[in-house]
Rosetta silent file (secondary structure, phi, psi, omega in degrees, C-alpha in Angstrom):
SEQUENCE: XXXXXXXXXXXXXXXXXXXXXXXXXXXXXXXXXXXXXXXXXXXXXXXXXXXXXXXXXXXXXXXXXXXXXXXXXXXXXXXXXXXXXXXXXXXXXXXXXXXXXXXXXXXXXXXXXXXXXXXXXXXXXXXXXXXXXXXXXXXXXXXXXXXXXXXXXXXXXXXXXXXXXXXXXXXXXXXXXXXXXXXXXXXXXXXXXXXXXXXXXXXXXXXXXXXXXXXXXXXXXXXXXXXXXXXXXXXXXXXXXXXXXXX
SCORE:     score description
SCORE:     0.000 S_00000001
   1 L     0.000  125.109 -168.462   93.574  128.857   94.238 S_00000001
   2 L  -123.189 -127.457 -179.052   92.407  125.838   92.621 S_00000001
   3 L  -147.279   26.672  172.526   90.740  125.413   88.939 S_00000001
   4 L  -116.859  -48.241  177.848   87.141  124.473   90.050 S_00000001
   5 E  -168.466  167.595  145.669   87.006  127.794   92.837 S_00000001
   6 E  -131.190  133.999 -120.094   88.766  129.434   95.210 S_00000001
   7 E  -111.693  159.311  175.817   88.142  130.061   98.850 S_00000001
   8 E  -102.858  137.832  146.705   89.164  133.941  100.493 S_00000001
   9 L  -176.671  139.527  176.842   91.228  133.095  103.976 S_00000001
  10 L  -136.632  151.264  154.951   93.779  134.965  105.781 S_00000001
  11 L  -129.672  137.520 -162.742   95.353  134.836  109.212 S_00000001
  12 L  -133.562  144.952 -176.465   95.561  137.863  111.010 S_00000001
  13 L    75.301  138.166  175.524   97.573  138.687  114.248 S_00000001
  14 L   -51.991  113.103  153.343  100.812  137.358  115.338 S_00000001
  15 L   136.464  -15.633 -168.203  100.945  134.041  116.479 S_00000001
  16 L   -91.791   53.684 -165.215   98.053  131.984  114.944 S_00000001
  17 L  -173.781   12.206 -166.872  100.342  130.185  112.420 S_00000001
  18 L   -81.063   22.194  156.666  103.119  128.822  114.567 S_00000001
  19 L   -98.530  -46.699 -179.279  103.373  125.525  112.645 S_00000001
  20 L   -10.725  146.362 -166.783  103.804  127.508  109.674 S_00000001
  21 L  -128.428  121.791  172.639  107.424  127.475  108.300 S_00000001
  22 L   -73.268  125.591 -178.520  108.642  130.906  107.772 S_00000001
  23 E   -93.757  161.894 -154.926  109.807  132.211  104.174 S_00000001
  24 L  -114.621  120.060  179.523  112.719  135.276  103.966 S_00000001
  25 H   -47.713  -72.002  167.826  111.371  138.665  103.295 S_00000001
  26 H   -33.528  -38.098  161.126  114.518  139.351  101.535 S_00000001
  27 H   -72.886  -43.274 -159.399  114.071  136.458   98.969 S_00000001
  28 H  -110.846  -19.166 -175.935  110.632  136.619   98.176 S_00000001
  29 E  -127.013  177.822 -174.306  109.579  140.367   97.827 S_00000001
  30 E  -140.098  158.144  172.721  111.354  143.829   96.750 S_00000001
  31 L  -108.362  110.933 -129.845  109.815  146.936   98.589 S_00000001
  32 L  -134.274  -37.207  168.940  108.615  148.850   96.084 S_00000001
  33 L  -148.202  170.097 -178.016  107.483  152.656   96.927 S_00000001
  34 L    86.807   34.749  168.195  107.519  154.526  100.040 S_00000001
  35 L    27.966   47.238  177.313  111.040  155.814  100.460 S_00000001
  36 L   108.997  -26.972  174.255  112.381  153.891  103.293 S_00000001
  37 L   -29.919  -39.350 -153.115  109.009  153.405  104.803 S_00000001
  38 L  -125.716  124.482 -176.521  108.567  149.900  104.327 S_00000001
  39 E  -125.395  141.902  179.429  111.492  148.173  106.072 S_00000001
  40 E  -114.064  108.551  173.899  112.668  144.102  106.423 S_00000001
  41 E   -70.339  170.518  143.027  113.667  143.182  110.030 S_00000001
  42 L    56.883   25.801  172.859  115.410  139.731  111.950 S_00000001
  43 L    62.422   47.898  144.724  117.265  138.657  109.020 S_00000001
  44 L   114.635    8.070 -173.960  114.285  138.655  106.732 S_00000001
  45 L   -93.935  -19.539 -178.326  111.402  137.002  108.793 S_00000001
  46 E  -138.124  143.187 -164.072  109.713  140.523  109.474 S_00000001
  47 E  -123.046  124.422 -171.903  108.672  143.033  107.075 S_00000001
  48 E  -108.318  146.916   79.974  106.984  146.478  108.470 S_00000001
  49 E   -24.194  115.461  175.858  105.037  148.886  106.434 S_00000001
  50 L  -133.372  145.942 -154.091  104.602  152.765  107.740 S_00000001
  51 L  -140.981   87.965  178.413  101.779  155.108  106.514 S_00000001
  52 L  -113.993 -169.522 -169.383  102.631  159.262  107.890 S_00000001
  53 L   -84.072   22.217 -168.891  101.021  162.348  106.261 S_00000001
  54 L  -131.462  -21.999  144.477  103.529  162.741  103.780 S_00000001
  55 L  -152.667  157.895  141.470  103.534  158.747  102.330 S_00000001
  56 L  -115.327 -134.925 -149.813  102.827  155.096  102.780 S_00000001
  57 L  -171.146  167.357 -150.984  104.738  152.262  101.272 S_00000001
  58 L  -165.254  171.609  177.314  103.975  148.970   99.399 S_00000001
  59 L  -171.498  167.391  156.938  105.971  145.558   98.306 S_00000001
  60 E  -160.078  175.760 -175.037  105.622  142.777   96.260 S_00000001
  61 E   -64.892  140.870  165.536  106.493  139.143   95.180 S_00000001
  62 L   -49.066  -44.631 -156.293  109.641  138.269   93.464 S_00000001
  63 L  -116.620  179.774  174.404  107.766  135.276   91.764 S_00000001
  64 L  -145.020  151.224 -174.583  104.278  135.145   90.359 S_00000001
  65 E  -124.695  158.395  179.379  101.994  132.269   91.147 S_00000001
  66 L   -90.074  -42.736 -172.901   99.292  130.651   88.798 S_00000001
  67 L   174.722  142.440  161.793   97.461  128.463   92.035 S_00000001
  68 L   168.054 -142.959  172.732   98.452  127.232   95.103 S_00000001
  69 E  -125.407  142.309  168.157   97.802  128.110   98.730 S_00000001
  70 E  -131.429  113.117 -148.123   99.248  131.361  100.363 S_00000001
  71 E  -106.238  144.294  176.091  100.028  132.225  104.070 S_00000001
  72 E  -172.341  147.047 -173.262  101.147  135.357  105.524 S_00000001
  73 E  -120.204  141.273  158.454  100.590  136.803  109.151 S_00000001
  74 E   -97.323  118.088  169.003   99.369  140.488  109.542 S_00000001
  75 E  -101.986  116.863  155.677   99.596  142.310  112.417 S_00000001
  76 L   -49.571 -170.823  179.857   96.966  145.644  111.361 S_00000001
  77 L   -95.046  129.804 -136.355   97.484  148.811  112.297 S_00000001
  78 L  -105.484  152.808  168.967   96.770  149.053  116.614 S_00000001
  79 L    41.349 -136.584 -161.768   94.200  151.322  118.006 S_00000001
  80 L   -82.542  102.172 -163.125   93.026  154.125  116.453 S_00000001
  81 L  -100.483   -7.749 -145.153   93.492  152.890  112.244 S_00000001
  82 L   -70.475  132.221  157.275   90.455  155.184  110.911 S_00000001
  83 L    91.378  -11.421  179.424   91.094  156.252  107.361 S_00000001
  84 E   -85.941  164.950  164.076   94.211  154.176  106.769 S_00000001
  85 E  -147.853   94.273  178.394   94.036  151.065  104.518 S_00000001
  86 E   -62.225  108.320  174.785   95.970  147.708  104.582 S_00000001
  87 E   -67.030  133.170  174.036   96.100  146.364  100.955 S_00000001
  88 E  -157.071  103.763 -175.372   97.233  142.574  100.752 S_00000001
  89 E  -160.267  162.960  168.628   96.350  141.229   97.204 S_00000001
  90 E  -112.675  173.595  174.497   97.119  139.527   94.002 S_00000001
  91 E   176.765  132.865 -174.123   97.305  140.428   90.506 S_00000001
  92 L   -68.170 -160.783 -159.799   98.101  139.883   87.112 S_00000001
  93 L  -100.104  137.636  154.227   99.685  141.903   84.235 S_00000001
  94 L    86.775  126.709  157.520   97.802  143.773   81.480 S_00000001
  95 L    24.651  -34.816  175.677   94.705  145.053   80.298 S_00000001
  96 L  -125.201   24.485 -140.167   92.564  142.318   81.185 S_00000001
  97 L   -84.320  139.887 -171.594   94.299  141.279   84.178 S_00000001
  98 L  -103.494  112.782 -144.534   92.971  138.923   86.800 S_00000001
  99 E  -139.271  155.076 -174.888   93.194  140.287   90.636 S_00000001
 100 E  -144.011  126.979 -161.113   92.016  138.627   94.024 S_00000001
 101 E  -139.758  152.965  166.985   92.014  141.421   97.016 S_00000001
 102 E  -137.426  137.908 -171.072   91.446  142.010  100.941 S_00000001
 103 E  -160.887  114.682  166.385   91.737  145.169  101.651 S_00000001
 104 L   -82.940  141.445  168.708   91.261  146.554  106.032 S_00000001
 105 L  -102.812  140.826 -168.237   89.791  149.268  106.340 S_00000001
 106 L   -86.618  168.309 -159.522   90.986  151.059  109.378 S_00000001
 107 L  -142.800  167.855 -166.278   88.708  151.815  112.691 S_00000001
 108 L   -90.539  142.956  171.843   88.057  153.723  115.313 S_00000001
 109 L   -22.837  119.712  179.399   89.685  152.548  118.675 S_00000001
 110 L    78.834  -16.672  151.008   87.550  149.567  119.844 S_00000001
 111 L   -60.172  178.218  168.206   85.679  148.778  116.821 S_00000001
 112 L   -99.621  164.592 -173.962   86.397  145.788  114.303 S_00000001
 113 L   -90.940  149.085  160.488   88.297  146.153  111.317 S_00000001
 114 E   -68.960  161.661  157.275   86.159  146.129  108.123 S_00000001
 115 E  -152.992  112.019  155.140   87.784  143.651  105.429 S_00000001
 116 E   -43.975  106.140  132.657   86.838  144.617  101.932 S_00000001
 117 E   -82.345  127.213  176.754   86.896  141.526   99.434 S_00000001
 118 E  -141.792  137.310 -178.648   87.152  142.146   95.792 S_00000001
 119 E  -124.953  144.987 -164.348   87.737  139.527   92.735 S_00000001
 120 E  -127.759  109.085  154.349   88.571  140.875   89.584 S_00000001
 121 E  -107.906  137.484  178.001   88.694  138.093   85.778 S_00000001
 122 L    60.866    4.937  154.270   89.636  139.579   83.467 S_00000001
 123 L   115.372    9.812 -173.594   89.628  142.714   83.813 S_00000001
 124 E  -121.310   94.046 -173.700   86.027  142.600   85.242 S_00000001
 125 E   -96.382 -124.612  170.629   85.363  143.260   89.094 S_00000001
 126 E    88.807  -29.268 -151.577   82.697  144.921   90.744 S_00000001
 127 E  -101.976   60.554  166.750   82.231  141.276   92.917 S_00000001
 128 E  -109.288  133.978 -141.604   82.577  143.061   96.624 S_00000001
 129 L  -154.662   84.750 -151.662   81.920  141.240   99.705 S_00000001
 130 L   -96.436  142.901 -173.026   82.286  143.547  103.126 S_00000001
 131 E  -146.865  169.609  160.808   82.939  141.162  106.377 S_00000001
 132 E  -112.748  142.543 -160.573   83.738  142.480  109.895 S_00000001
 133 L  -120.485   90.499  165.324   86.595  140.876  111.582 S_00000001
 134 L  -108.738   25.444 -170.642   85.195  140.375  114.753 S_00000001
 135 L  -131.311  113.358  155.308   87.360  136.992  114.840 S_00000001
 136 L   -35.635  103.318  168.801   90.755  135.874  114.530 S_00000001
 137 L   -77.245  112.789 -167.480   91.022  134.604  111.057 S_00000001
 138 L  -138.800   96.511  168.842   92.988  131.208  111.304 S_00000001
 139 L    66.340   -4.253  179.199   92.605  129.178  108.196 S_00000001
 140 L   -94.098  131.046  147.796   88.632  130.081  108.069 S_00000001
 141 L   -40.975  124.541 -151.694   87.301  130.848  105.103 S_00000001
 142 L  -104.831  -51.921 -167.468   85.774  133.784  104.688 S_00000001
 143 E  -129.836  155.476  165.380   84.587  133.758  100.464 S_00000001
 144 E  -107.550   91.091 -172.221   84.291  131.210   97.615 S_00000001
 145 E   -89.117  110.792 -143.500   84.684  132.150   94.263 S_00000001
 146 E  -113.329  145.139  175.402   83.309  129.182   91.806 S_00000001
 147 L   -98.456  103.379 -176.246   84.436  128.814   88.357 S_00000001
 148 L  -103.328   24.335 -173.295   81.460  129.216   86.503 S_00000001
 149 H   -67.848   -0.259  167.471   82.395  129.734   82.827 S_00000001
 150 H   -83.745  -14.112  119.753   80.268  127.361   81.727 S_00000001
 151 H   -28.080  -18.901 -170.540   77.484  130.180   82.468 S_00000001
 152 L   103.536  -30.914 -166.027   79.711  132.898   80.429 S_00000001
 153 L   -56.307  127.301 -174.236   81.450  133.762   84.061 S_00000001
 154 L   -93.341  102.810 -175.723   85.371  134.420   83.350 S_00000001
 155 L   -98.756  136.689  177.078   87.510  132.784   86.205 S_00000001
 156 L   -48.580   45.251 -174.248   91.042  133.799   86.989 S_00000001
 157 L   -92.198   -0.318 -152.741   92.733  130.647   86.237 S_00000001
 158 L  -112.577  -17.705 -142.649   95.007  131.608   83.339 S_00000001
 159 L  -141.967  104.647  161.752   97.418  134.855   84.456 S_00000001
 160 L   -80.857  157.605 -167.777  100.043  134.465   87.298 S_00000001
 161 E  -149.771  144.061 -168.471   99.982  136.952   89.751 S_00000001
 162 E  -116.662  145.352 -179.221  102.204  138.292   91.815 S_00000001
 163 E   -54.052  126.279  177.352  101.381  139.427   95.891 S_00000001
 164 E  -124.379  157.597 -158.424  101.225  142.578   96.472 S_00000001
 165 E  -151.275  130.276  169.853  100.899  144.625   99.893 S_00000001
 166 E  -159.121  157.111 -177.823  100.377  148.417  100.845 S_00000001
 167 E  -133.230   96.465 -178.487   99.475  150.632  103.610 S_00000001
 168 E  -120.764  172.125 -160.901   98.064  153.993  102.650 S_00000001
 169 E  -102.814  141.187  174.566   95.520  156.770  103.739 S_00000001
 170 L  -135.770   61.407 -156.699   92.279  156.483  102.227 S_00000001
 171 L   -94.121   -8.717  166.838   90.343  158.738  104.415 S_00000001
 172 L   -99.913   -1.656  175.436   87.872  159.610  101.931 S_00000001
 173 L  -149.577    3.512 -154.454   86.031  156.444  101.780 S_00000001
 174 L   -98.815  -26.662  137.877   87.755  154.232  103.966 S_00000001
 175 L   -61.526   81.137  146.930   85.855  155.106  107.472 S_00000001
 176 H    75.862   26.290  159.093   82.271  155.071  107.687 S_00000001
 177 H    69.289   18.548  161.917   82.293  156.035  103.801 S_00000001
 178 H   115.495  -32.277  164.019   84.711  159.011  104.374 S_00000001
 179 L   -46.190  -45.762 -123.755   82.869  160.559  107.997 S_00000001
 180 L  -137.444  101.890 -178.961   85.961  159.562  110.003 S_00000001
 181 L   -86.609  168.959 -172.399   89.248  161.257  108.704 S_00000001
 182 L   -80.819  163.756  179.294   92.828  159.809  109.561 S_00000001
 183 L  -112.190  124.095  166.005   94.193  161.296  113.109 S_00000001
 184 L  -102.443   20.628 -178.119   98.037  161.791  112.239 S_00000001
 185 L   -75.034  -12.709  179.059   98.704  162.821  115.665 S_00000001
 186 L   -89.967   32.865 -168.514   98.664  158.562  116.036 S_00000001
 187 L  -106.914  137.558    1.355  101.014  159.017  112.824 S_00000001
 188 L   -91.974  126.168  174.749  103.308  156.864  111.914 S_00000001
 189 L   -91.106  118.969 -148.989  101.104  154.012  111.601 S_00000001
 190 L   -98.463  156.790  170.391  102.644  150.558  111.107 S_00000001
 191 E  -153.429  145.685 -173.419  101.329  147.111  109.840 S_00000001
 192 E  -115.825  163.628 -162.318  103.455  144.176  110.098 S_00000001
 193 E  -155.022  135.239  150.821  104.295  140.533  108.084 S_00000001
 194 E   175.469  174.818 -169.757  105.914  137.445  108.797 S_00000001
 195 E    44.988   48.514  152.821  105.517  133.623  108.231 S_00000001
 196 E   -64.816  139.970  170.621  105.105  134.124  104.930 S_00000001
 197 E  -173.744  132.247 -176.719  104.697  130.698  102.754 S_00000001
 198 E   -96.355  109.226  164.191  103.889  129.702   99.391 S_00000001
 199 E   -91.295   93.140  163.166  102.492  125.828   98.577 S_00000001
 200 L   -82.328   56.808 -171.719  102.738  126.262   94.726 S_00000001
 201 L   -99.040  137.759  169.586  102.277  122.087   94.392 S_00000001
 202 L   -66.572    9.417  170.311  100.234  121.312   91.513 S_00000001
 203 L  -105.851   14.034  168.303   97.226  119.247   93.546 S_00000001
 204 L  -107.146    4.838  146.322   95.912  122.466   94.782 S_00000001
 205 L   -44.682  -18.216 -164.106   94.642  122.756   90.665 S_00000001
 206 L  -136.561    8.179  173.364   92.257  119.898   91.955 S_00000001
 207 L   -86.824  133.571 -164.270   91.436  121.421   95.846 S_00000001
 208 L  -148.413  138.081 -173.314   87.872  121.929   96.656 S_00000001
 209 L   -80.209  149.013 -168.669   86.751  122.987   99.793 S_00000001
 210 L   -86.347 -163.994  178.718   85.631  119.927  102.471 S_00000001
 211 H  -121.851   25.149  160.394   82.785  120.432  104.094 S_00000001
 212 H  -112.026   -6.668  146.860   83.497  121.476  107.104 S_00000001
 213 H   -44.064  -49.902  153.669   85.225  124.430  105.402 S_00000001
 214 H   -63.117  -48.194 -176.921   81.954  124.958  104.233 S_00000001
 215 L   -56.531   -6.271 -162.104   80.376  124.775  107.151 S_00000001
 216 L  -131.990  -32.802  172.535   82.652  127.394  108.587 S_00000001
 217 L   -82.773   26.312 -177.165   82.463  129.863  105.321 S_00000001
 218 L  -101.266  -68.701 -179.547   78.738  129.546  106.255 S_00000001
 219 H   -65.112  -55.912  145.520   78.577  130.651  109.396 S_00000001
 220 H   -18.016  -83.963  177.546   81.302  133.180  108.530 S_00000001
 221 H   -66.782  -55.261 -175.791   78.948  134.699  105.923 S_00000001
 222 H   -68.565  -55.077  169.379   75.612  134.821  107.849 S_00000001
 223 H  -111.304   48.349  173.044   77.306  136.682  111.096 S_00000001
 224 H  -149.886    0.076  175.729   80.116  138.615  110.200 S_00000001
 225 E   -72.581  113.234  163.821   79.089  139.698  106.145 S_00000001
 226 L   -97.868  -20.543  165.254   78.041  143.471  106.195 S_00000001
 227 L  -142.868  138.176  144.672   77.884  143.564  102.213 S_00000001
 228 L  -110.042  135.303 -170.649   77.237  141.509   99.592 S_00000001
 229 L  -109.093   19.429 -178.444   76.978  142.895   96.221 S_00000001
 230 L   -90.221   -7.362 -165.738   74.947  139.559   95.147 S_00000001
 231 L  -114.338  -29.984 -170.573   71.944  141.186   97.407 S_00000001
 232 L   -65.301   74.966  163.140   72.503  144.633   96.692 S_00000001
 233 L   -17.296  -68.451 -169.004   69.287  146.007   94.597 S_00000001
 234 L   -61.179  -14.733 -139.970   69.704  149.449   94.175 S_00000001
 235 L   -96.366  -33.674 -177.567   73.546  148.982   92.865 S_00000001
 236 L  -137.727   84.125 -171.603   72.037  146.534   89.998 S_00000001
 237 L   -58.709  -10.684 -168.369   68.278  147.355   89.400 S_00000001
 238 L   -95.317    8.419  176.725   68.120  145.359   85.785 S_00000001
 239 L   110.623  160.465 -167.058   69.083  142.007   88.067 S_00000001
 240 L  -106.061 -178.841  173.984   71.894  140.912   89.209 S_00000001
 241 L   -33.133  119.568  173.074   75.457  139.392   88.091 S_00000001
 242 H   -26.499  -44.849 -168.200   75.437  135.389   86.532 S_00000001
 243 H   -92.325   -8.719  156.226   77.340  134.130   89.469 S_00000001
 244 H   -54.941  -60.357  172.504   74.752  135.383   92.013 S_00000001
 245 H   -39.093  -39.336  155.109   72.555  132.929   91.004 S_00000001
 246 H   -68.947  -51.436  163.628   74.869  130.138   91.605 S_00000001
 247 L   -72.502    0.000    0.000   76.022  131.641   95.009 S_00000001
């Protein structure tokens, strides 16, 4: 998160991070709902999430960050995930509150995971961006969010936010728009964390993506983007949002 834009990237699946220097579950988050559900392994390096027909379970950060860069490995939920949904997002406090989100949508055995992107200033969203993860996400950028307030556009630069993480059944929209219900005979379904790490340093206020970052949120976006909502017609027939124009 910088003060010019900020780029969407996660790494997902164990193992693509192994210079990464692992932060202690136990230090940096609280577990927050799900009644035992959501458990911290290995003296604090692994944190599990479980989702059965009766709850799932959630956490968040201890701290709250204003900008910097933030790492965290996901293992999704295996095989058959349809109707579940891994949450992994930030967000501020209050009524006008500034939020930055990925959100998997779970799949059918052998499919790709959906990933959901949604940025919220101010209290204003709406800004969804649907990608298929037909990749191992390692450091590639997936979205770019430009601070355009010199246009009227309100960018989240102002509000610390704290991480937040949950794994719950959404089974009414979360497949194939709601077709595809959860199976809980695959119940309990798990999603896993570690190598968590926060660079809060104050020179990522002045980070701008290089261009071969671009060149790889490019490529990114032309074959793995299944929605944009900068393209989407019917959703805004009177034209569309100020920062479409710029993206």
């Amino acid at each position: 998160m910088g003060s010019d834009s900020f780029g969407m990237m996660m790494c997902i699946f164990v193992g693509c991070l192994a210079a990464v220097s692992a932060g202690n579950f136990n230090e940096e988050f609280d577990i927050t709902w799900g009644d035992g559900r959501g458990k911290i392994f290995n003296n604090g390096q692994l944190l599990t999430l479980t989702l059965d027909r009766y709850s799932g379970s959630g956490f968040q950060s201890k701290k709250q960050y204003l900008f910097g860069k933030i790492d965290m490995q996901l293992k999704l939920v295996p095989r058959n995930s349809a109707g579940t949904v891994t949450a992994y997002y930030l967000r501020s406090q209050g009524p006008t509150w500034d939020e930055i989100d990925f959100e998997f949508l779970g799949n059918l055995s052998g499919l790709p995971y959906t990933v959901h992107t949604n940025v919220y200033s101010q209290g204003k969203g709406d800004r969804e961006q649907q990608f298929h993860l037909c990749f191992s996400v390692d450091g590639i950028p997936i979205r770019e969010f430009k601070n355009l307030e010199a246009i009227g556009v309100p960018f989240p630069k102002n509000q610390p936010m704290r991480i937040y993480s949950s794994l719950w059944n959404a089974d009414d929209w979360a497949t194939r728009g709601g077709l595809i219900k959860t199976d809980w005979s695959q119940a309990p379904f798990t999603a896993s964390y570690r190598n968590f790490k926060a660079d809060g340093s104050r020179s990522w206020l002045l980070q701008q993506m290089d261009s071969t970052n671009q060149r790889r949120l490019y490529w990114v976006q032309k074959n793995h983007m299944i929605y944009n909502y900068c393209t989407d017609t019917k959703r805004f027939p009177q034209g569309f949002p100020k920062e479409c124009a710029v993206h």
